[in-house]
Coordinates of N, CA and C in Angstrom, one line a residue:
M1 N 109.9 95.1 68.3 CA 109.9 96.1 69.3 C 110.2 95.6 70.7
R2 N 109.8 94.4 71.0 CA 110.1 93.8 72.3 C 111.6 93.7 72.5
N3 N 112.4 93.4 71.5 CA 113.8 93.3 71.5 C 114.5 94.7 71.9
A4 N 113.7 95.7 71.7 CA 114.2 97.1 72.0 C 114.1 97.4 73.5
G5 N 113.6 96.4 74.3 CA 113.5 96.6 75.7 C 112.2 97.3 76.2
L6 N 111.2 97.4 75.3 CA 110.0 98.1 75.7 C 109.2 97.2 76.5
S7 N 108.5 97.8 77.5 CA 107.7 97.0 78.4 C 106.4 96.5 77.6
I8 N 105.7 95.5 78.2 CA 104.5 95.0 77.6 C 103.5 96.1 77.5
E9 N 103.4 96.9 78.6 CA 102.4 98.0 78.6 C 102.7 99.0 77.5
V10 N 103.9 99.4 77.3 CA 104.3 100.3 76.2 C 104.0 99.7 74.8
L11 N 104.3 98.4 74.7 CA 104.0 97.7 73.4 C 102.5 97.7 73.1
I12 N 101.7 97.5 74.2 CA 100.2 97.5 74.0 C 99.8 98.8 73.6
E13 N 100.3 99.9 74.2 CA 99.9 101.2 73.8 C 100.3 101.5 72.4
Y14 N 101.5 101.1 72.0 CA 102.0 101.4 70.7 C 101.2 100.7 69.6
V15 N 100.8 99.4 69.9 CA 100.0 98.6 68.9 C 98.6 99.3 68.8
A16 N 98.1 99.7 70.0 CA 96.8 100.4 69.9 C 96.8 101.6 69.1
L17 N 97.9 102.4 69.2 CA 98.1 103.6 68.4 C 98.2 103.2 66.9
V18 N 99.0 102.2 66.6 CA 99.1 101.8 65.2 C 97.7 101.4 64.6
A19 N 96.9 100.7 65.4 CA 95.6 100.3 65.0 C 94.7 101.4 64.7
Q20 N 94.9 102.6 65.3 CA 94.1 103.8 65.1 C 94.4 104.5 63.8
G21 N 95.5 104.1 63.2 CA 95.8 104.7 61.9 C 96.9 105.8 61.9
D22 N 97.0 106.4 60.7 CA 98.0 107.4 60.5 C 97.9 108.7 61.4
E23 N 96.7 108.9 61.9 CA 96.5 110.1 62.7 C 97.3 110.0 64.0
T24 N 97.8 108.8 64.3 CA 98.6 108.6 65.6 C 100.1 108.6 65.3
I25 N 100.5 108.9 64.2 CA 101.9 108.9 63.8 C 102.7 109.7 64.8
E26 N 102.3 110.9 65.1 CA 103.0 111.8 66.0 C 103.0 111.2 67.4
A27 N 101.9 110.7 67.9 CA 101.9 110.1 69.2 C 102.8 108.9 69.3
R28 N 102.9 108.1 68.2 CA 103.8 106.9 68.2 C 105.2 107.4 68.3
K29 N 105.5 108.4 67.5 CA 106.9 109.0 67.6 C 107.2 109.5 69.0
E30 N 106.3 110.2 69.6 CA 106.6 110.7 70.9 C 106.8 109.6 71.9
L31 N 106.0 108.5 71.8 CA 106.1 107.4 72.7 C 107.5 106.8 72.5
L32 N 108.0 106.6 71.3 CA 109.3 106.1 71.1 C 110.4 107.0 71.6
I33 N 110.2 108.3 71.4 CA 111.2 109.2 72.0 C 111.3 109.1 73.5
E34 N 110.1 109.0 74.1 CA 110.1 108.9 75.6 C 110.8 107.6 76.0
Q35 N 110.6 106.5 75.3 CA 111.2 105.3 75.6 C 112.7 105.4 75.4
R36 N 113.1 106.1 74.4 CA 114.6 106.3 74.1 C 115.2 107.0 75.3
N37 N 114.5 108.1 75.8 CA 115.0 108.9 76.9 C 115.1 108.0 78.1
H38 N 114.2 107.2 78.4 CA 114.2 106.2 79.5 C 115.5 105.3 79.4
L39 N 115.7 104.8 78.2 CA 116.8 103.9 78.0 C 118.1 104.7 78.1
I40 N 118.2 105.9 77.7 CA 119.5 106.7 77.8 C 119.7 106.9 79.3
K41 N 118.7 107.2 80.1 CA 118.9 107.4 81.6 C 119.4 106.1 82.2
K42 N 118.8 105.0 81.8 CA 119.1 103.7 82.3 C 120.6 103.3 82.0
I43 N 121.0 103.6 80.8 CA 122.4 103.4 80.4 C 123.3 104.2 81.2
E44 N 123.0 105.5 81.4 CA 123.8 106.4 82.2 C 124.0 105.9 83.6
D45 N 122.8 105.4 84.2 CA 122.9 104.8 85.6 C 123.8 103.6 85.6
M46 N 123.6 102.8 84.6 CA 124.4 101.5 84.6 C 125.9 101.9 84.4
N47 N 126.2 102.9 83.6 CA 127.6 103.3 83.4 C 128.2 103.8 84.7
K48 N 127.4 104.5 85.5 CA 127.9 105.0 86.8 C 128.1 103.9 87.7
T49 N 127.3 102.9 87.7 CA 127.5 101.7 88.6 C 128.7 100.9 88.1
L50 N 128.9 100.8 86.8 CA 130.1 100.1 86.3 C 131.4 100.8 86.7
E51 N 131.3 102.2 86.7 CA 132.5 103.0 87.1 C 132.8 102.7 88.6
R52 N 131.8 102.7 89.4 CA 132.0 102.5 90.9 C 132.5 101.1 91.1
L53 N 132.0 100.1 90.4 CA 132.5 98.7 90.5 C 134.0 98.6 90.1
N54 N 134.3 99.2 89.0 CA 135.7 99.2 88.5 C 136.6 99.9 89.5
Y55 N 136.2 101.0 90.1 CA 137.0 101.7 91.1 C 137.2 100.8 92.3
K56 N 136.2 100.1 92.8 CA 136.3 99.2 93.9 C 137.3 98.1 93.6
I57 N 137.1 97.5 92.4 CA 138.0 96.4 92.0 C 139.5 96.9 92.0
E58 N 139.7 98.1 91.5 CA 141.1 98.6 91.4 C 141.6 98.8 92.9
V59 N 140.8 99.3 93.8 CA 141.2 99.4 95.2 C 141.6 98.1 95.7
Y60 N 140.8 97.0 95.5 CA 141.1 95.7 96.0 C 142.4 95.2 95.4
E61 N 142.6 95.4 94.1 CA 143.8 95.0 93.4 C 145.0 95.6 94.0
G62 N 144.9 96.9 94.3 CA 146.0 97.6 95.0 C 146.3 97.1 96.4
L63 N 145.2 96.7 97.1 CA 145.4 96.1 98.4 C 146.1 94.8 98.3
L64 N 145.7 94.0 97.3 CA 146.3 92.7 97.2 C 147.8 92.8 96.8
V65 N 148.1 93.8 96.0 CA 149.5 94.0 95.6 C 150.3 94.3 96.9
E66 N 149.8 95.2 97.7 CA 150.5 95.6 98.9 C 150.7 94.4 99.9
K67 N 149.6 93.6 100.0 CA 149.7 92.4 100.9 C 150.8 91.5 100.4
E68 N 150.9 91.3 99.0 CA 151.9 90.4 98.5 C 153.3 91.0 98.7
K69 N 153.4 92.3 98.6 CA 154.7 92.9 98.9 C 155.1 92.7 100.4
E70 N 154.1 92.8 101.3 CA 154.4 92.6 102.7 C 154.8 91.2 103.0
L71 N 154.1 90.2 102.3 CA 154.4 88.8 102.5 C 155.8 88.5 102.0
K72 N 156.2 89.1 100.9 CA 157.6 88.8 100.4 C 158.6 89.4 101.3
K73 N 158.3 90.6 101.9 CA 159.3 91.2 102.8 C 159.4 90.3 104.1
S74 N 158.3 89.8 104.6 CA 158.4 89.0 105.8 C 159.0 87.6 105.6
E75 N 159.0 87.2 104.3 CA 159.7 85.9 104.0 C 161.2 86.0 104.0
N76 N 161.7 87.2 103.7 CA 163.1 87.5 103.6 C 163.7 87.7 104.9

């Protein structure tokens, strides 16, 4: 479960629920659903950040191409 990115606190809670037996199956499921939702949000945030970085890189690539064109023109 640690490889799934769960915090130590959540793992402790999960293990405690497991130790309580089958009457906590629903609570364990809800805990996992909650953690999945947190992960989905984190992925969405990371994708937005990646998109912003890609955009900025594209802008800089465009600027570099323009500078190269200007340099070639000034060399001629």
